[in-house]
Amino acid sequence: MIERLTDQSFLGPSQSPDRDAFFMLPWLQASKREYDRAESVTESVKLKAHHPLHQGWDAQSGRWWRAPHTQEQQKITDVLYRSRTVFLFSKVGLSEHVCLHSCSGNGASAWLSAIPLSGWLCFPPAVYRVALHIRLGLPIPEMRRVGVFVCGSSLNPRGHHAQKCPNGGGVHWRHEQVKGALTQILRGLRHTHVLEETTFGHLEVATDSRLTEERNKPVDIFASLSNGDTLLADVSVTFPIFSDASRLRTRSKTAGAAAKMKSEGKVRKYAVSARAVGLRFVLLVFETFGHPDRETVSFVKELVSVASSRAEFSTEGELMAVQARLIDRY
């Protein structure tokens, strides 16, 4: 924040920012105009009692001024984002609600940055545009007639069928890509043993006589961590938009609702078997648009702690910096 004020040429690096000068900053003036616009467009929308738009610009900006100077611009951005999100959600249907929830949050839509823009792997502009429209569930203006998917079904303009149909290979490919990424993270940890695509029988664990049939149950990842923890992990990638109206309505209410519903079903399938053989079961669920389940985020943070515990740091600041870089990378 001090650097931004210094760039405006009215403040020396050793001085405290002046309140009037702060509120005259061009980007803050632009934020005020956007805040006023957000207030006007959400007049007909019912906001929560603690929503920042209830407090007005003067009260809200005064609170930002009193906050630590490294946080003002982020707080303003967060409030404007929440305001525009409320307005946007009030204008779209249930399917669009699910798309917006699934594309928001930490890590969601990070796959966009992984698409190559040059070299022999790059997409032509028209193909890239259509691919993004299908991936984000948007209408495809280039499609003049309804296409046919490999299974023979009509391809709906928003591409929802392509995200769910196993015949095209897309569902399997997404699952394998996510599993491969998580396996690579585990193998990057020191003193960690990792197996892929194994079964309870292959692990030669003692199973209860009532669970004899569980010996052939497949497990995506088996890992023995350096901290002594041994776990079984199952990877799932779920498409958040559902044809059933009741499920779609449930998934449209909160971010990550589709991943949570998928987690509950997988836990019922695997948790009893894993507990019976004395192993910890970890479920790693992602939605198609990139939103991870809460347990997945917790597991990645746990891996960061395991990775950082293997190194020695002279200060706590160095430890925090390394953990932040690892979380950002994973």
Short mmCIF file of C-alpha atoms in Angstrom, two decimals:
data_model
loop_
_atom_site.label_atom_id
_atom_site.label_comp_id
_atom_site.label_asym_id
_atom_site.label_seq_id
_atom_site.Cartn_x
_atom_site.Cartn_y
_atom_site.Cartn_z
CA MET A 1 0.00 0.00 0.00
CA ILE A 2 2.84 2.40 0.88
CA GLU A 3 4.44 1.63 -2.49
CA ARG A 4 1.19 2.49 -4.27
CA LEU A 5 1.00 5.81 -2.43
CA THR A 6 4.64 6.57 -3.15
CA ASP A 7 4.00 5.95 -6.85
CA GLN A 8 1.35 8.70 -6.73
CA SER A 9 4.18 11.21 -5.98
CA PHE A 10 2.67 12.87 -2.93
CA LEU A 11 4.10 10.70 -0.17
CA GLY A 12 7.62 9.88 0.92
CA PRO A 13 8.47 6.28 1.84
CA SER A 14 8.93 7.16 5.52
CA GLN A 15 5.69 9.13 5.95
CA SER A 16 2.28 7.91 7.04
CA PRO A 17 -0.41 8.08 4.34
CA ASP A 18 -2.75 11.07 4.59
CA ARG A 19 -6.45 10.18 4.86
CA ASP A 20 -7.64 12.72 2.27
CA ALA A 21 -4.85 11.75 -0.10
CA PHE A 22 -5.76 8.11 0.36
CA PHE A 23 -9.38 8.66 -0.63
CA MET A 24 -8.31 10.67 -3.69
CA LEU A 25 -6.34 7.79 -5.19
CA PRO A 26 -7.59 7.08 -8.74
CA TRP A 27 -8.13 3.37 -8.13
CA LEU A 28 -10.06 4.11 -4.92
CA GLN A 29 -12.25 6.63 -6.74
CA ALA A 30 -12.93 3.97 -9.35
CA SER A 31 -13.82 1.56 -6.54
CA LYS A 32 -16.29 4.11 -5.12
CA ARG A 33 -18.03 4.40 -8.50
CA GLU A 34 -18.23 0.64 -8.76
CA TYR A 35 -19.53 0.43 -5.17
CA ASP A 36 -22.29 2.95 -5.94
CA ARG A 37 -23.19 0.99 -9.07
CA ALA A 38 -23.35 -2.23 -7.06
CA GLU A 39 -25.69 -0.57 -4.56
CA SER A 40 -28.07 0.53 -7.31
CA VAL A 41 -28.24 -2.82 -9.11
CA THR A 42 -28.83 -4.80 -5.90
CA GLU A 43 -31.67 -2.65 -4.55
CA SER A 44 -34.20 -5.32 -5.55
CA VAL A 45 -32.05 -8.19 -4.21
CA LYS A 46 -32.41 -9.43 -0.64
CA LEU A 47 -28.98 -9.20 1.00
CA LYS A 48 -27.80 -10.83 4.22
CA ALA A 49 -27.90 -8.65 7.33
CA HIS A 50 -24.10 -8.40 7.59
CA HIS A 51 -23.53 -7.67 3.89
CA PRO A 52 -21.15 -4.68 3.38
CA LEU A 53 -23.59 -2.90 1.06
CA HIS A 54 -25.89 -2.29 4.03
CA GLN A 55 -23.28 0.00 5.61
CA GLY A 56 -22.70 2.51 2.81
CA TRP A 57 -19.45 3.70 1.26
CA ASP A 58 -18.43 6.17 4.00
CA ALA A 59 -18.72 3.68 6.85
CA GLN A 60 -17.12 0.89 4.86
CA SER A 61 -14.21 2.95 3.53
CA GLY A 62 -13.56 4.30 7.04
CA ARG A 63 -13.19 0.75 8.29
CA TRP A 64 -10.74 0.01 5.46
CA TRP A 65 -8.72 3.10 6.40
CA ARG A 66 -8.32 1.93 9.98
CA ALA A 67 -7.21 -1.56 8.88
CA PRO A 68 -3.54 -2.47 8.34
CA HIS A 69 -2.39 -0.79 5.15
CA THR A 70 -1.57 -4.05 3.38
CA GLN A 71 -5.23 -5.09 3.51
CA GLU A 72 -7.25 -2.09 2.23
CA GLN A 73 -7.20 -2.83 -1.48
CA GLN A 74 -7.92 -6.53 -0.94
CA LYS A 75 -10.88 -5.71 1.33
CA ILE A 76 -12.32 -3.34 -1.27
CA THR A 77 -11.90 -5.93 -4.00
CA ASP A 78 -13.58 -8.61 -1.87
CA VAL A 79 -16.61 -6.43 -1.14
CA LEU A 80 -17.07 -5.47 -4.79
CA TYR A 81 -16.72 -9.10 -5.84
CA ARG A 82 -19.35 -10.22 -3.34
CA SER A 83 -21.71 -7.47 -4.43
CA ARG A 84 -21.43 -8.29 -8.12
CA THR A 85 -21.78 -12.00 -7.34
CA VAL A 86 -25.06 -11.42 -5.49
CA PHE A 87 -26.42 -9.48 -8.45
CA LEU A 88 -25.22 -12.07 -10.98
CA PHE A 89 -26.70 -15.00 -9.05
CA SER A 90 -30.09 -13.27 -8.94
CA LYS A 91 -30.22 -13.17 -12.75
CA VAL A 92 -29.34 -16.77 -13.70
CA GLY A 93 -30.92 -20.22 -13.41
CA LEU A 94 -29.96 -23.26 -11.35
CA SER A 95 -27.48 -24.68 -13.88
CA GLU A 96 -25.67 -21.33 -14.07
CA HIS A 97 -25.64 -21.18 -10.25
CA VAL A 98 -23.79 -24.49 -10.15
CA CYS A 99 -21.30 -23.37 -12.80
CA LEU A 100 -20.55 -20.12 -10.97
CA HIS A 101 -20.09 -21.87 -7.62
CA SER A 102 -17.88 -24.56 -9.10
CA CYS A 103 -15.68 -22.07 -10.98
CA SER A 104 -15.08 -19.93 -7.86
CA GLY A 105 -12.89 -20.49 -4.81
CA ASN A 106 -9.25 -21.41 -4.22
CA GLY A 107 -7.83 -23.60 -6.95
CA ALA A 108 -10.99 -23.70 -9.05
CA SER A 109 -10.47 -23.11 -12.78
CA ALA A 110 -6.70 -23.38 -12.34
CA TRP A 111 -6.78 -25.76 -15.31
CA LEU A 112 -7.26 -22.71 -17.56
CA SER A 113 -3.64 -21.69 -16.97
CA ALA A 114 -2.41 -25.16 -17.97
CA ILE A 115 -3.70 -24.99 -21.57
CA PRO A 116 -0.73 -24.45 -23.94
CA LEU A 117 -0.83 -21.25 -25.98
CA SER A 118 2.10 -22.00 -28.31
CA GLY A 119 3.85 -24.95 -29.91
CA TRP A 120 2.35 -28.02 -31.52
CA LEU A 121 -0.04 -28.58 -28.56
CA CYS A 122 -1.78 -25.20 -28.87
CA PHE A 123 -5.42 -24.86 -29.97
CA PRO A 124 -6.51 -22.80 -32.98
CA PRO A 125 -8.49 -19.77 -31.69
CA ALA A 126 -11.88 -21.09 -32.84
CA VAL A 127 -11.30 -24.55 -31.35
CA TYR A 128 -9.97 -23.05 -28.10
CA ARG A 129 -13.05 -20.83 -27.81
CA VAL A 130 -15.43 -23.76 -28.33
CA ALA A 131 -13.47 -25.90 -25.83
CA LEU A 132 -13.77 -23.21 -23.15
CA HIS A 133 -17.49 -22.79 -23.80
CA ILE A 134 -18.07 -26.53 -23.41
CA ARG A 135 -15.85 -26.79 -20.32
CA LEU A 136 -17.60 -23.88 -18.59
CA GLY A 137 -21.10 -24.93 -19.64
CA LEU A 138 -21.65 -21.89 -21.88
CA PRO A 139 -23.68 -21.89 -25.12
CA ILE A 140 -21.70 -22.43 -28.31
CA PRO A 141 -22.59 -19.75 -30.88
CA GLU A 142 -20.54 -21.49 -33.60
CA MET A 143 -22.71 -24.62 -33.45
CA ARG A 144 -25.34 -24.18 -36.16
CA ARG A 145 -26.80 -27.67 -35.82
CA VAL A 146 -27.03 -30.13 -32.94
CA GLY A 147 -24.02 -32.43 -32.99
CA VAL A 148 -23.99 -36.13 -32.19
CA PHE A 149 -21.78 -37.57 -29.46
CA VAL A 150 -19.78 -40.80 -29.91
CA CYS A 151 -22.45 -42.80 -28.06
CA GLY A 152 -25.11 -41.64 -30.55
CA SER A 153 -26.82 -39.16 -28.22
CA SER A 154 -27.49 -35.60 -29.31
CA LEU A 155 -24.89 -33.16 -28.02
CA ASN A 156 -26.74 -30.43 -26.18
CA PRO A 157 -25.54 -26.86 -26.93
CA ARG A 158 -23.98 -26.47 -23.47
CA GLY A 159 -22.01 -29.71 -23.71
CA HIS A 160 -23.33 -31.21 -20.46
CA HIS A 161 -23.63 -34.70 -21.96
CA ALA A 162 -19.98 -34.68 -23.03
CA GLN A 163 -18.95 -34.01 -19.42
CA LYS A 164 -20.82 -37.07 -18.08
CA CYS A 165 -20.86 -39.73 -20.83
CA PRO A 166 -18.16 -42.42 -20.22
CA ASN A 167 -18.18 -43.58 -23.87
CA GLY A 168 -16.17 -40.63 -25.11
CA GLY A 169 -13.29 -41.25 -22.73
CA GLY A 170 -13.39 -37.75 -21.25
CA VAL A 171 -14.59 -38.91 -17.82
CA HIS A 172 -11.80 -41.52 -17.58
CA TRP A 173 -9.18 -39.08 -18.90
CA ARG A 174 -10.06 -36.40 -16.31
CA HIS A 175 -9.93 -38.98 -13.50
CA GLU A 176 -6.51 -40.24 -14.61
CA GLN A 177 -5.10 -36.73 -14.95
CA VAL A 178 -6.17 -35.75 -11.42
CA LYS A 179 -4.93 -39.05 -9.98
CA GLY A 180 -1.60 -38.61 -11.75
CA ALA A 181 -1.17 -35.09 -10.39
CA LEU A 182 -1.84 -36.20 -6.80
CA THR A 183 0.45 -39.21 -7.19
CA GLN A 184 3.22 -36.93 -8.42
CA ILE A 185 2.81 -34.75 -5.33
CA LEU A 186 3.05 -37.80 -3.04
CA ARG A 187 6.12 -39.14 -4.83
CA GLY A 188 7.75 -35.73 -4.49
CA LEU A 189 7.79 -36.19 -0.71
CA ARG A 190 10.86 -37.83 0.75
CA HIS A 191 10.66 -41.32 2.22
CA THR A 192 7.14 -41.90 0.89
CA HIS A 193 6.07 -45.21 -0.68
CA VAL A 194 3.26 -44.92 -3.26
CA LEU A 195 1.27 -47.54 -5.19
CA GLU A 196 -1.32 -46.85 -7.89
CA GLU A 197 -4.32 -48.93 -9.00
CA THR A 198 -4.01 -51.60 -6.34
CA THR A 199 -6.54 -53.72 -4.42
CA PHE A 200 -7.03 -54.76 -0.80
CA GLY A 201 -5.91 -58.28 -1.72
CA HIS A 202 -2.73 -57.07 -3.43
CA LEU A 203 -1.79 -55.14 -0.28
CA GLU A 204 -2.01 -58.46 1.64
CA VAL A 205 -3.85 -56.88 4.53
CA ALA A 206 -5.89 -59.03 6.91
CA THR A 207 -9.58 -58.68 6.13
CA ASP A 208 -12.52 -59.64 8.27
CA SER A 209 -14.25 -62.87 7.17
CA ARG A 210 -17.38 -60.84 6.45
CA LEU A 211 -15.37 -58.69 4.01
CA THR A 212 -13.92 -61.49 1.87
CA GLU A 213 -15.45 -59.97 -1.26
CA GLU A 214 -13.66 -56.70 -0.50
CA ARG A 215 -10.28 -58.20 -1.47
CA ASN A 216 -10.84 -57.30 -5.12
CA LYS A 217 -12.10 -53.79 -4.45
CA PRO A 218 -9.84 -51.35 -6.37
CA VAL A 219 -8.02 -48.49 -4.66
CA ASP A 220 -6.59 -45.56 -6.64
CA ILE A 221 -3.65 -44.72 -4.36
CA PHE A 222 -1.90 -46.45 -1.44
CA ALA A 223 0.71 -44.32 0.34
CA SER A 224 2.97 -44.71 3.35
CA LEU A 225 4.08 -41.25 4.48
CA SER A 226 7.31 -40.35 6.23
CA ASN A 227 5.41 -39.40 9.40
CA GLY A 228 4.31 -43.02 9.82
CA ASP A 229 0.79 -42.53 8.47
CA THR A 230 -0.47 -45.17 6.01
CA LEU A 231 -3.51 -44.36 3.91
CA LEU A 232 -5.75 -45.41 1.06
CA ALA A 233 -6.95 -42.66 -1.27
CA ASP A 234 -9.72 -42.67 -3.84
CA VAL A 235 -9.88 -39.98 -6.53
CA SER A 236 -13.18 -38.80 -7.98
CA VAL A 237 -14.07 -36.12 -10.52
CA THR A 238 -17.76 -35.23 -10.60
CA PHE A 239 -19.72 -33.07 -13.00
CA PRO A 240 -21.72 -30.63 -10.82
CA ILE A 241 -24.73 -30.15 -13.13
CA PHE A 242 -27.36 -32.86 -12.76
CA SER A 243 -30.51 -33.56 -14.78
CA ASP A 244 -32.54 -34.30 -11.65
CA ALA A 245 -34.15 -31.02 -10.51
CA SER A 246 -33.90 -31.73 -6.76
CA ARG A 247 -30.19 -32.57 -6.92
CA LEU A 248 -29.50 -29.61 -9.16
CA ARG A 249 -31.26 -27.32 -6.69
CA THR A 250 -29.14 -28.69 -3.83
CA ARG A 251 -25.90 -28.27 -5.75
CA SER A 252 -26.73 -24.69 -6.72
CA LYS A 253 -26.91 -23.44 -3.12
CA THR A 254 -23.28 -23.51 -2.03
CA ALA A 255 -19.82 -23.83 -3.57
CA GLY A 256 -18.55 -27.41 -3.44
CA ALA A 257 -22.00 -28.95 -2.85
CA ALA A 258 -21.57 -31.39 -5.75
CA ALA A 259 -18.19 -32.54 -4.42
CA LYS A 260 -19.69 -33.01 -0.95
CA MET A 261 -22.52 -35.19 -2.31
CA LYS A 262 -20.01 -37.31 -4.23
CA SER A 263 -17.88 -37.65 -1.07
CA GLU A 264 -20.78 -39.00 0.97
CA GLY A 265 -21.40 -41.80 -1.53
CA LYS A 266 -17.74 -42.77 -1.75
CA VAL A 267 -17.33 -42.80 2.04
CA ARG A 268 -20.17 -45.31 2.32
CA LYS A 269 -18.43 -47.50 -0.27
CA TYR A 270 -14.87 -47.47 1.07
CA ALA A 271 -14.73 -46.27 4.68
CA VAL A 272 -15.94 -49.52 6.30
CA SER A 273 -13.46 -51.65 4.34
CA ALA A 274 -10.52 -49.35 5.10
CA ARG A 275 -11.40 -49.17 8.79
CA ALA A 276 -11.67 -52.97 8.97
CA VAL A 277 -8.08 -53.42 7.78
CA GLY A 278 -6.76 -50.64 10.03
CA LEU A 279 -5.93 -48.12 7.31
CA ARG A 280 -6.88 -44.49 7.01
CA PHE A 281 -9.17 -43.66 4.08
CA VAL A 282 -8.81 -40.31 2.28
CA LEU A 283 -11.29 -39.21 -0.37
CA LEU A 284 -10.01 -36.73 -2.97
CA VAL A 285 -12.92 -35.21 -4.90
CA PHE A 286 -12.84 -32.49 -7.54
CA GLU A 287 -15.67 -30.99 -9.54
CA THR A 288 -15.23 -30.81 -13.31
CA PHE A 289 -14.72 -27.04 -13.19
CA GLY A 290 -11.91 -27.42 -10.65
CA HIS A 291 -13.56 -26.88 -7.25
CA PRO A 292 -12.06 -29.32 -4.69
CA ASP A 293 -13.83 -30.91 -1.75
CA ARG A 294 -12.98 -29.59 1.73
CA GLU A 295 -11.24 -32.84 2.70
CA THR A 296 -9.07 -32.61 -0.42
CA VAL A 297 -7.86 -29.15 0.59
CA SER A 298 -7.12 -30.37 4.13
CA PHE A 299 -5.15 -33.32 2.76
CA VAL A 300 -2.99 -31.11 0.53
CA LYS A 301 -2.26 -28.85 3.52
CA GLU A 302 -1.29 -31.95 5.49
CA LEU A 303 1.16 -32.94 2.73
CA VAL A 304 2.64 -29.45 2.88
CA SER A 305 3.25 -29.90 6.62
CA VAL A 306 4.88 -33.28 6.00
CA ALA A 307 7.11 -31.82 3.27
CA SER A 308 8.19 -28.81 5.32
CA SER A 309 8.86 -30.91 8.44
CA ARG A 310 11.66 -32.73 6.60
CA ALA A 311 13.69 -29.53 6.25
CA GLU A 312 15.31 -27.32 8.88
CA PHE A 313 14.54 -23.61 9.04
CA SER A 314 16.38 -20.94 10.99
CA THR A 315 13.28 -18.78 11.48
CA GLU A 316 9.53 -19.27 11.55
CA GLY A 317 9.27 -16.79 8.67
CA GLU A 318 11.28 -19.11 6.41
CA LEU A 319 9.01 -22.00 7.34
CA MET A 320 5.87 -19.99 6.55
CA ALA A 321 7.34 -18.83 3.23
CA VAL A 322 8.15 -22.39 2.15
CA GLN A 323 4.71 -23.63 3.18
CA ALA A 324 3.05 -20.83 1.19
CA ARG A 325 5.07 -21.72 -1.91
CA LEU A 326 4.23 -25.41 -1.55
CA ILE A 327 0.51 -24.72 -1.16
CA ASP A 328 0.57 -22.45 -4.21
CA ARG A 329 2.42 -25.10 -6.24
CA TYR A 330 0.18 -28.00 -5.22
#
